[in-house]
Amino acid sequence: MTAEHLQQDFSKAREFLNEAMKFHASGDLEPAEQYYVEVLKQSYRIPDILPLLAGVVGARGKYEAAIAYWSDLLRIRPDHPVALLEKGALHLKVGQAAEAVSCFEAATLGSPDNMLALNNLAVALTQANRQHDALEKFRALVQHQPSNVLAQHQLRRLTSRIVPFWHIPMLNDAPRNDAFEAAIAKAIADRGPDAQILDIGTGSGLLSMMAARAGAKHVVTCEVVPIIAETARKVVEQNGLSDRVVVVNKSSSELVVGTDMDCRADILVSEILSSDLLAEDVVETFEDAHKRLINADAIIIPRGATAVGCLVESEILSKYAFVDEVSGFDVSAFSSLAPNKLPIHGTMTEWKRLSHDIDLQTIDLTVPIHAGEYRVIDIPVTSNGMAAGIVQWLKIDLAEGIEFTNHPDDYSDGGWLQVLHPFPAPISVVQGTTFKVVVGHDRNSLIVMAAPLLADSVSNSFS
Ligand SMILES: C[S@@+](CC[C@H](N)C(=O)[O-])C[C@H]1O[C@@H](n2cnc3c(N)ncnc32)[C@H](O)[C@@H]1O
């Protein structure tokens, strides 16, 4: 092609570009797009035209097309910061969080001080369900911009999602702490300061620090949540115990003897009991520890735990578990969607006991294997009433003579809550009769069900 031809081609392209920019400036985006496309066809100033075209197409809501134009530009200029940011934003708009993450990661790599890119990366990571990575980025952002209110807000939101609220009341639960410390001190007195201690579920590091205070020289503790593990390391260091307590940011299932700890543990400490006994993978975690991480004669704290409960009547609890007529409508069908367990808090503590305390299910943590099980138990009814369900709490066997319970009569505001296991509907019960309940566990959760509602063969003992 001669210089003359080139001159001619570009003049046409310039003409198209003028038209495009005129329409673009007046907000008439459809013709603006068409003219920009014509300019591109002339291969004129491609890297300058693609951003304009992508912007117009994106503004017209054609996100996929806009992404394609930004991709064209990135093929020519892989580090183009605007292309990376705009393409990432469009991916987020169309729900492609992983692709958005890639764009924003590239943008932050190219310019680490670009706080917009860092913020967008944190947002995209959150949307991609990479909470821990998102948290790290929001923390970096807040470090750079301490007065960035939105980043501070996101950081706190994300932290709250990752770290359950009960950590703080649990740490302030002095009776719980004292019971664990007594059991830990007893075990170390028994096995000596050279015993290898394993604490599964570091949290703040409290139980490990108690072990060190009792004289233990070798404590390894694992914590699966990165930000909790990092904070625990800080806490252990602030308490001057880093030489004796090693925090490993891993799930116990990932721990390797010989790598993370020198040898199998002589003492296992682990407080991973949920309010309803089993929800925090207690069974699998302890089974795995028995198999791989502790000696056959290891002291185990706690040795076991029991879910205890009683039949209750309560207007307030019934309002959480059942619904009948509302504003003149029969919405009782919605009761079938009620939760199978309800943590009790606030005014929910107002209930009347219809039976004595009954051990519902015990889990022996010193045995290496557990099978799911359930059975029917008879609960003697001590008062007439409409039973809404069973209120349940924990009794924890920490060591010989050392027990902890969150019995509702004298425990509130700790880490554990009492739990209502509601029946599908209120059931009338009569003093002097017995009420049959199915209790057990499926290894991951506690089973508590009213037997009379299950089948005719187990019914009628209550009326
Ligand atoms: C209830 S808190 C107890 C914290 C601390 N041990 C205490 O008693 O104050 C349990 C902690 O264990 C962690 N965790 C639960 N199961 C775990 C496992 N299998 N491996 C590592 N960490 C675990 C949780 O993330 C949580 O931080």
mmCIF file of N, CA and C in Angstrom, residues 344-456:
data_model
loop_
_atom_site.group_PDB
_atom_site.id
_atom_site.type_symbol
_atom_site.label_atom_id
_atom_site.label_comp_id
_atom_site.label_asym_id
_atom_site.label_seq_id
_atom_site.Cartn_x
_atom_site.Cartn_y
_atom_site.Cartn_z
ATOM 1 N N ILE A 344 -31.273 -20.465 72.469
ATOM 2 C CA ILE A 344 -32.139 -19.707 73.376
ATOM 3 C C ILE A 344 -31.404 -18.470 73.872
ATOM 4 N N HIS A 345 -32.051 -17.331 73.724
ATOM 5 C CA HIS A 345 -31.425 -16.086 74.178
ATOM 6 C C HIS A 345 -32.516 -15.105 74.551
ATOM 7 N N GLY A 346 -32.136 -14.056 75.224
ATOM 8 C CA GLY A 346 -33.069 -12.986 75.591
ATOM 9 C C GLY A 346 -34.272 -13.516 76.349
ATOM 10 N N THR A 347 -35.470 -13.094 75.893
ATOM 11 C CA THR A 347 -36.685 -13.478 76.623
ATOM 12 C C THR A 347 -37.038 -14.949 76.411
ATOM 13 N N MET A 348 -36.295 -15.631 75.519
ATOM 14 C CA MET A 348 -36.612 -17.047 75.265
ATOM 15 C C MET A 348 -36.342 -17.919 76.493
ATOM 16 N N THR A 349 -35.704 -17.352 77.514
ATOM 17 C CA THR A 349 -35.409 -18.161 78.706
ATOM 18 C C THR A 349 -36.650 -18.349 79.587
ATOM 19 N N GLU A 350 -37.760 -17.708 79.206
ATOM 20 C CA GLU A 350 -38.979 -17.886 80.021
ATOM 21 C C GLU A 350 -39.700 -19.149 79.617
ATOM 22 N N TRP A 351 -39.468 -20.218 80.348
ATOM 23 C CA TRP A 351 -40.175 -21.463 80.074
ATOM 24 C C TRP A 351 -40.423 -22.219 81.358
ATOM 25 N N LYS A 352 -41.432 -23.139 81.295
ATOM 26 C CA LYS A 352 -41.793 -23.917 82.482
ATOM 27 C C LYS A 352 -41.370 -25.358 82.231
ATOM 28 N N ARG A 353 -40.741 -25.935 83.219
ATOM 29 C CA ARG A 353 -40.250 -27.304 83.135
ATOM 30 C C ARG A 353 -41.415 -28.292 83.280
ATOM 31 N N LEU A 354 -41.467 -29.280 82.401
ATOM 32 C CA LEU A 354 -42.510 -30.314 82.483
ATOM 33 C C LEU A 354 -41.928 -31.680 82.841
ATOM 34 N N SER A 355 -40.585 -31.717 83.030
ATOM 35 C CA SER A 355 -39.941 -32.983 83.437
ATOM 36 C C SER A 355 -38.668 -32.650 84.205
ATOM 37 N N HIS A 356 -38.103 -33.662 84.848
ATOM 38 C CA HIS A 356 -36.779 -33.473 85.442
ATOM 39 C C HIS A 356 -35.736 -33.475 84.319
ATOM 40 N N ASP A 357 -34.475 -33.208 84.704
ATOM 41 C CA ASP A 357 -33.385 -33.250 83.716
ATOM 42 C C ASP A 357 -33.136 -34.707 83.312
ATOM 43 N N ILE A 358 -32.927 -34.916 82.034
ATOM 44 C CA ILE A 358 -32.683 -36.274 81.518
ATOM 45 C C ILE A 358 -31.425 -36.238 80.653
ATOM 46 N N ASP A 359 -30.528 -37.203 80.828
ATOM 47 C CA ASP A 359 -29.388 -37.327 79.914
ATOM 48 C C ASP A 359 -29.922 -37.812 78.568
ATOM 49 N N LEU A 360 -29.692 -37.034 77.541
ATOM 50 C CA LEU A 360 -30.222 -37.394 76.219
ATOM 51 C C LEU A 360 -29.204 -38.214 75.423
ATOM 52 N N GLN A 361 -27.970 -37.733 75.390
ATOM 53 C CA GLN A 361 -26.948 -38.412 74.595
ATOM 54 C C GLN A 361 -25.569 -38.087 75.154
ATOM 55 N N THR A 362 -24.795 -39.137 75.376
ATOM 56 C CA THR A 362 -23.416 -38.926 75.833
ATOM 57 C C THR A 362 -22.472 -39.311 74.708
ATOM 58 N N ILE A 363 -21.406 -38.544 74.593
ATOM 59 C CA ILE A 363 -20.385 -38.901 73.615
ATOM 60 C C ILE A 363 -19.078 -39.095 74.391
ATOM 61 N N ASP A 364 -18.512 -40.285 74.283
ATOM 62 C CA ASP A 364 -17.282 -40.624 75.007
ATOM 63 C C ASP A 364 -16.101 -40.317 74.084
ATOM 64 N N LEU A 365 -15.353 -39.276 74.416
ATOM 65 C CA LEU A 365 -14.282 -38.831 73.509
ATOM 66 C C LEU A 365 -12.989 -39.626 73.694
ATOM 67 N N THR A 366 -12.991 -40.559 74.642
ATOM 68 C CA THR A 366 -11.783 -41.375 74.824
ATOM 69 C C THR A 366 -11.805 -42.618 73.920
ATOM 70 N N VAL A 367 -12.956 -42.890 73.305
ATOM 71 C CA VAL A 367 -12.988 -44.063 72.406
ATOM 72 C C VAL A 367 -12.637 -43.618 70.986
ATOM 73 N N PRO A 368 -11.949 -44.495 70.254
ATOM 74 C CA PRO A 368 -11.420 -44.056 68.962
ATOM 75 C C PRO A 368 -12.426 -44.016 67.817
ATOM 76 N N ILE A 369 -13.553 -44.731 67.963
ATOM 77 C CA ILE A 369 -14.505 -44.780 66.840
ATOM 78 C C ILE A 369 -15.933 -44.656 67.367
ATOM 79 N N HIS A 370 -16.749 -43.943 66.626
ATOM 80 C CA HIS A 370 -18.149 -43.772 67.030
ATOM 81 C C HIS A 370 -19.057 -44.131 65.859
ATOM 82 N N ALA A 371 -20.149 -44.804 66.169
ATOM 83 C CA ALA A 371 -21.157 -45.047 65.125
ATOM 84 C C ALA A 371 -22.363 -44.186 65.463
ATOM 85 N N GLY A 372 -23.075 -43.738 64.435
ATOM 86 C CA GLY A 372 -24.322 -43.020 64.677
ATOM 87 C C GLY A 372 -25.284 -43.973 65.385
ATOM 88 N N GLU A 373 -26.153 -43.428 66.189
ATOM 89 C CA GLU A 373 -27.082 -44.288 66.929
ATOM 90 C C GLU A 373 -28.299 -43.478 67.351
ATOM 91 N N TYR A 374 -29.419 -44.159 67.553
ATOM 92 C CA TYR A 374 -30.552 -43.504 68.210
ATOM 93 C C TYR A 374 -31.409 -44.542 68.902
ATOM 94 N N ARG A 375 -32.173 -44.080 69.892
ATOM 95 C CA ARG A 375 -33.029 -44.985 70.658
ATOM 96 C C ARG A 375 -34.187 -44.162 71.213
ATOM 97 N N VAL A 376 -35.199 -44.880 71.702
ATOM 98 C CA VAL A 376 -36.336 -44.182 72.310
ATOM 99 C C VAL A 376 -36.125 -44.173 73.811
ATOM 100 N N ILE A 377 -36.277 -43.006 74.424
ATOM 101 C CA ILE A 377 -36.190 -42.948 75.895
ATOM 102 C C ILE A 377 -37.538 -42.464 76.453
ATOM 103 N N ASP A 378 -37.795 -42.865 77.688
ATOM 104 C CA ASP A 378 -39.025 -42.433 78.360
ATOM 105 C C ASP A 378 -38.704 -41.269 79.281
ATOM 106 N N ILE A 379 -39.410 -40.184 79.124
ATOM 107 C CA ILE A 379 -39.208 -39.052 80.038
ATOM 108 C C ILE A 379 -40.440 -38.970 80.957
ATOM 109 N N PRO A 380 -40.248 -39.147 82.271
ATOM 110 C CA PRO A 380 -41.393 -39.010 83.182
ATOM 111 C C PRO A 380 -41.880 -37.559 83.217
ATOM 112 N N VAL A 381 -43.175 -37.379 83.004
ATOM 113 C CA VAL A 381 -43.741 -36.028 82.982
ATOM 114 C C VAL A 381 -44.055 -35.605 84.418
ATOM 115 N N THR A 382 -43.580 -34.445 84.815
ATOM 116 C CA THR A 382 -43.757 -34.006 86.212
ATOM 117 C C THR A 382 -44.833 -32.935 86.358
ATOM 118 N N SER A 383 -45.301 -32.355 85.245
ATOM 119 C CA SER A 383 -46.379 -31.352 85.307
ATOM 120 C C SER A 383 -47.234 -31.463 84.057
ATOM 121 N N ASN A 384 -48.513 -31.140 84.196
ATOM 122 C CA ASN A 384 -49.375 -31.058 83.011
ATOM 123 C C ASN A 384 -48.949 -29.855 82.166
ATOM 124 N N GLY A 385 -49.083 -29.962 80.871
ATOM 125 C CA GLY A 385 -48.787 -28.794 80.046
ATOM 126 C C GLY A 385 -48.751 -29.124 78.566
ATOM 127 N N MET A 386 -48.508 -28.066 77.778
ATOM 128 C CA MET A 386 -48.331 -28.236 76.327
ATOM 129 C C MET A 386 -46.828 -28.173 76.062
ATOM 130 N N ALA A 387 -46.237 -29.327 75.732
ATOM 131 C CA ALA A 387 -44.783 -29.372 75.539
ATOM 132 C C ALA A 387 -44.425 -28.777 74.179
ATOM 133 N N ALA A 388 -43.606 -27.731 74.211
ATOM 134 C CA ALA A 388 -43.151 -27.110 72.951
ATOM 135 C C ALA A 388 -41.952 -27.856 72.380
ATOM 136 N N GLY A 389 -41.240 -28.547 73.277
ATOM 137 C CA GLY A 389 -40.049 -29.260 72.823
ATOM 138 C C GLY A 389 -39.157 -29.551 74.014
ATOM 139 N N ILE A 390 -37.902 -29.774 73.716
ATOM 140 C CA ILE A 390 -36.947 -30.075 74.782
ATOM 141 C C ILE A 390 -35.869 -28.998 74.789
ATOM 142 N N VAL A 391 -35.657 -28.413 75.954
ATOM 143 C CA VAL A 391 -34.525 -27.488 76.094
ATOM 144 C C VAL A 391 -33.314 -28.320 76.498
ATOM 145 N N GLN A 392 -32.199 -28.084 75.822
ATOM 146 C CA GLN A 392 -31.016 -28.941 76.011
ATOM 147 C C GLN A 392 -29.804 -28.087 76.334
ATOM 148 N N TRP A 393 -28.928 -28.637 77.126
ATOM 149 C CA TRP A 393 -27.665 -27.974 77.475
ATOM 150 C C TRP A 393 -26.577 -29.025 77.565
ATOM 151 N N LEU A 394 -25.392 -28.643 78.045
ATOM 152 C CA LEU A 394 -24.257 -29.567 78.042
ATOM 153 C C LEU A 394 -23.766 -29.866 79.455
ATOM 154 N N LYS A 395 -23.229 -31.057 79.608
ATOM 155 C CA LYS A 395 -22.504 -31.411 80.841
ATOM 156 C C LYS A 395 -21.192 -31.993 80.322
ATOM 157 N N ILE A 396 -20.100 -31.349 80.668
ATOM 158 C CA ILE A 396 -18.820 -31.743 80.067
ATOM 159 C C ILE A 396 -17.933 -32.385 81.122
ATOM 160 N N ASP A 397 -17.468 -33.565 80.814
ATOM 161 C CA ASP A 397 -16.622 -34.331 81.736
ATOM 162 C C ASP A 397 -15.166 -34.070 81.347
ATOM 163 N N LEU A 398 -14.514 -33.183 82.119
ATOM 164 C CA LEU A 398 -13.164 -32.753 81.740
ATOM 165 C C LEU A 398 -12.080 -33.675 82.271
ATOM 166 N N ALA A 399 -12.274 -34.169 83.462
ATOM 167 C CA ALA A 399 -11.311 -35.080 84.109
ATOM 168 C C ALA A 399 -11.992 -35.617 85.353
ATOM 169 N N GLU A 400 -11.354 -36.590 85.985
ATOM 170 C CA GLU A 400 -11.917 -37.143 87.228
ATOM 171 C C GLU A 400 -12.258 -35.995 88.186
ATOM 172 N N GLY A 401 -13.532 -35.859 88.533
ATOM 173 C CA GLY A 401 -13.941 -34.844 89.508
ATOM 174 C C GLY A 401 -14.024 -33.428 88.955
ATOM 175 N N ILE A 402 -13.811 -33.244 87.653
ATOM 176 C CA ILE A 402 -13.886 -31.879 87.083
ATOM 177 C C ILE A 402 -14.938 -31.857 85.975
ATOM 178 N N GLU A 403 -16.023 -31.148 86.252
ATOM 179 C CA GLU A 403 -17.129 -31.124 85.310
ATOM 180 C C GLU A 403 -17.540 -29.682 85.069
ATOM 181 N N PHE A 404 -18.062 -29.443 83.902
ATOM 182 C CA PHE A 404 -18.603 -28.112 83.607
ATOM 183 C C PHE A 404 -19.997 -28.298 83.003
ATOM 184 N N THR A 405 -20.918 -27.437 83.380
ATOM 185 C CA THR A 405 -22.246 -27.488 82.745
ATOM 186 C C THR A 405 -22.783 -26.083 82.521
ATOM 187 N N ASN A 406 -23.522 -25.942 81.465
ATOM 188 C CA ASN A 406 -24.234 -24.670 81.241
ATOM 189 C C ASN A 406 -25.709 -24.879 81.571
ATOM 190 N N HIS A 407 -25.937 -25.546 82.691
ATOM 191 C CA HIS A 407 -27.294 -25.793 83.160
ATOM 192 C C HIS A 407 -28.071 -24.476 83.221
ATOM 193 N N PRO A 408 -29.291 -24.456 82.688
ATOM 194 C CA PRO A 408 -30.023 -23.180 82.601
ATOM 195 C C PRO A 408 -30.306 -22.524 83.945
ATOM 196 N N ASP A 409 -30.312 -23.292 85.043
ATOM 197 C CA ASP A 409 -30.617 -22.678 86.346
ATOM 198 C C ASP A 409 -29.548 -21.682 86.789
ATOM 199 N N ASP A 410 -28.299 -21.914 86.393
ATOM 200 C CA ASP A 410 -27.271 -20.979 86.883
ATOM 201 C C ASP A 410 -26.198 -20.698 85.833
ATOM 202 N N TYR A 411 -26.618 -20.564 84.572
ATOM 203 C CA TYR A 411 -25.632 -20.217 83.549
ATOM 204 C C TYR A 411 -26.308 -19.345 82.500
ATOM 205 N N SER A 412 -25.705 -18.203 82.229
ATOM 206 C CA SER A 412 -26.184 -17.378 81.107
ATOM 207 C C SER A 412 -25.006 -16.570 80.594
ATOM 208 N N ASP A 413 -25.146 -16.122 79.370
ATOM 209 C CA ASP A 413 -24.166 -15.204 78.769
ATOM 210 C C ASP A 413 -22.758 -15.777 78.623
ATOM 211 N N GLY A 414 -22.624 -17.080 78.508
ATOM 212 C CA GLY A 414 -21.311 -17.667 78.246
ATOM 213 C C GLY A 414 -21.174 -17.961 76.758
ATOM 214 N N GLY A 415 -20.225 -18.811 76.424
ATOM 215 C CA GLY A 415 -20.019 -19.162 75.028
ATOM 216 C C GLY A 415 -21.074 -20.131 74.523
ATOM 217 N N TRP A 416 -21.585 -20.955 75.440
ATOM 218 C CA TRP A 416 -22.606 -21.922 75.030
ATOM 219 C C TRP A 416 -23.988 -21.388 75.355
ATOM 220 N N LEU A 417 -24.923 -21.673 74.488
ATOM 221 C CA LEU A 417 -26.319 -21.329 74.747
ATOM 222 C C LEU A 417 -27.077 -22.618 75.045
ATOM 223 N N GLN A 418 -28.197 -22.497 75.722
ATOM 224 C CA GLN A 418 -29.102 -23.638 75.746
ATOM 225 C C GLN A 418 -29.826 -23.663 74.401
ATOM 226 N N VAL A 419 -30.321 -24.833 74.050
ATOM 227 C CA VAL A 419 -30.911 -24.990 72.710
ATOM 228 C C VAL A 419 -32.301 -25.601 72.846
ATOM 229 N N LEU A 420 -33.280 -25.017 72.144
ATOM 230 C CA LEU A 420 -34.601 -25.654 72.096
ATOM 231 C C LEU A 420 -34.649 -26.582 70.894
ATOM 232 N N HIS A 421 -35.038 -27.833 71.135
ATOM 233 C CA HIS A 421 -35.327 -28.758 70.040
ATOM 234 C C HIS A 421 -36.851 -28.825 69.954
ATOM 235 N N PRO A 422 -37.449 -28.023 69.091
ATOM 236 C CA PRO A 422 -38.911 -27.935 69.099
ATOM 237 C C PRO A 422 -39.541 -29.197 68.514
ATOM 238 N N PHE A 423 -40.740 -29.521 69.010
ATOM 239 C CA PHE A 423 -41.531 -30.572 68.372
ATOM 240 C C PHE A 423 -42.213 -29.956 67.152
ATOM 241 N N PRO A 424 -42.713 -30.798 66.251
ATOM 242 C CA PRO A 424 -43.374 -30.226 65.059
ATOM 243 C C PRO A 424 -44.633 -29.427 65.411
ATOM 244 N N ALA A 425 -45.238 -29.770 66.561
ATOM 245 C CA ALA A 425 -46.408 -29.025 67.051
ATOM 246 C C ALA A 425 -46.415 -29.191 68.563
ATOM 247 N N PRO A 426 -47.047 -28.279 69.308
ATOM 248 C CA PRO A 426 -47.120 -28.457 70.763
ATOM 249 C C PRO A 426 -47.874 -29.749 71.083
ATOM 250 N N ILE A 427 -47.423 -30.444 72.120
ATOM 251 C CA ILE A 427 -48.040 -31.735 72.467
ATOM 252 C C ILE A 427 -48.496 -31.669 73.924
ATOM 253 N N SER A 428 -49.741 -32.046 74.147
ATOM 254 C CA SER A 428 -50.278 -32.053 75.509
ATOM 255 C C SER A 428 -49.673 -33.217 76.288
ATOM 256 N N VAL A 429 -49.131 -32.919 77.477
ATOM 257 C CA VAL A 429 -48.546 -33.991 78.309
ATOM 258 C C VAL A 429 -49.191 -33.953 79.697
ATOM 259 N N VAL A 430 -49.241 -35.123 80.334
ATOM 260 C CA VAL A 430 -49.973 -35.265 81.598
ATOM 261 C C VAL A 430 -49.028 -35.767 82.686
ATOM 262 N N GLN A 431 -49.071 -35.083 83.807
ATOM 263 C CA GLN A 431 -48.226 -35.448 84.956
ATOM 264 C C GLN A 431 -48.452 -36.920 85.319
ATOM 265 N N GLY A 432 -47.371 -37.619 85.616
ATOM 266 C CA GLY A 432 -47.476 -39.014 86.040
ATOM 267 C C GLY A 432 -47.359 -39.998 84.884
ATOM 268 N N THR A 433 -47.456 -39.489 83.638
ATOM 269 C CA THR A 433 -47.259 -40.378 82.478
ATOM 270 C C THR A 433 -45.801 -40.248 82.025
ATOM 271 N N THR A 434 -45.432 -41.036 81.014
ATOM 272 C CA THR A 434 -44.098 -40.841 80.439
ATOM 273 C C THR A 434 -44.249 -40.387 78.991
ATOM 274 N N PHE A 435 -43.256 -39.666 78.554
ATOM 275 C CA PHE A 435 -43.257 -39.127 77.189
ATOM 276 C C PHE A 435 -42.054 -39.714 76.454
ATOM 277 N N LYS A 436 -42.324 -40.306 75.308
ATOM 278 C CA LYS A 436 -41.233 -40.969 74.581
ATOM 279 C C LYS A 436 -40.547 -39.993 73.619
ATOM 280 N N VAL A 437 -39.230 -40.020 73.678
ATOM 281 C CA VAL A 437 -38.439 -39.151 72.793
ATOM 282 C C VAL A 437 -37.364 -39.998 72.113
ATOM 283 N N VAL A 438 -37.164 -39.751 70.829
ATOM 284 C CA VAL A 438 -36.071 -40.413 70.124
ATOM 285 C C VAL A 438 -34.833 -39.525 70.288
ATOM 286 N N VAL A 439 -33.753 -40.121 70.805
ATOM 287 C CA VAL A 439 -32.520 -39.341 70.953
ATOM 288 C C VAL A 439 -31.348 -40.127 70.354
ATOM 289 N N GLY A 440 -30.352 -39.429 69.931
ATOM 290 C CA GLY A 440 -29.165 -40.075 69.383
ATOM 291 C C GLY A 440 -28.354 -39.078 68.580
ATOM 292 N N HIS A 441 -27.565 -39.585 67.667
ATOM 293 C CA HIS A 441 -26.784 -38.684 66.811
ATOM 294 C C HIS A 441 -26.443 -39.390 65.502
ATOM 295 N N ASP A 442 -26.168 -38.589 64.494
ATOM 296 C CA ASP A 442 -25.766 -39.159 63.197
ATOM 297 C C ASP A 442 -24.283 -38.855 62.935
ATOM 298 N N ARG A 443 -23.507 -38.714 64.012
ATOM 299 C CA ARG A 443 -22.089 -38.382 64.007
ATOM 300 C C ARG A 443 -21.839 -36.878 63.850
ATOM 301 N N ASN A 444 -22.723 -36.181 63.150
ATOM 302 C CA ASN A 444 -22.507 -34.745 62.952
ATOM 303 C C ASN A 444 -23.467 -33.878 63.742
ATOM 304 N N SER A 445 -24.589 -34.454 64.154
ATOM 305 C CA SER A 445 -25.582 -33.635 64.856
ATOM 306 C C SER A 445 -26.393 -34.498 65.804
ATOM 307 N N LEU A 446 -26.931 -33.791 66.786
ATOM 308 C CA LEU A 446 -27.741 -34.438 67.812
ATOM 309 C C LEU A 446 -29.144 -34.675 67.250
ATOM 310 N N ILE A 447 -29.700 -35.861 67.547
ATOM 311 C CA ILE A 447 -31.084 -36.147 67.129
ATOM 312 C C ILE A 447 -31.963 -36.066 68.383
ATOM 313 N N VAL A 448 -32.982 -35.232 68.338
ATOM 314 C CA VAL A 448 -33.970 -35.157 69.432
ATOM 315 C C VAL A 448 -35.337 -34.995 68.777
ATOM 316 N N MET A 449 -36.174 -36.018 68.880
ATOM 317 C CA MET A 449 -37.489 -35.955 68.218
ATOM 318 C C MET A 449 -38.563 -36.523 69.124
ATOM 319 N N ALA A 450 -39.767 -35.958 69.013
ATOM 320 C CA ALA A 450 -40.884 -36.483 69.808
ATOM 321 C C ALA A 450 -41.341 -37.794 69.178
ATOM 322 N N ALA A 451 -41.185 -38.902 69.893
ATOM 323 C CA ALA A 451 -41.566 -40.202 69.340
ATOM 324 C C ALA A 451 -43.052 -40.296 69.038
ATOM 325 N N PRO A 452 -43.937 -39.695 69.862
ATOM 326 C CA PRO A 452 -45.358 -39.879 69.591
ATOM 327 C C PRO A 452 -45.780 -39.408 68.209
ATOM 328 N N LEU A 453 -45.043 -38.470 67.637
ATOM 329 C CA LEU A 453 -45.438 -37.963 66.323
ATOM 330 C C LEU A 453 -44.805 -38.731 65.178
ATOM 331 N N LEU A 454 -43.951 -39.706 65.509
ATOM 332 C CA LEU A 454 -43.226 -40.389 64.447
ATOM 333 C C LEU A 454 -44.032 -41.525 63.837
ATOM 334 N N ALA A 455 -44.605 -42.396 64.690
ATOM 335 C CA ALA A 455 -45.342 -43.550 64.185
ATOM 336 C C ALA A 455 -46.259 -44.062 65.282
ATOM 337 N N ASP A 456 -47.333 -44.740 64.884
ATOM 338 C CA ASP A 456 -48.294 -45.250 65.865
ATOM 339 C C ASP A 456 -47.636 -46.187 66.862
#
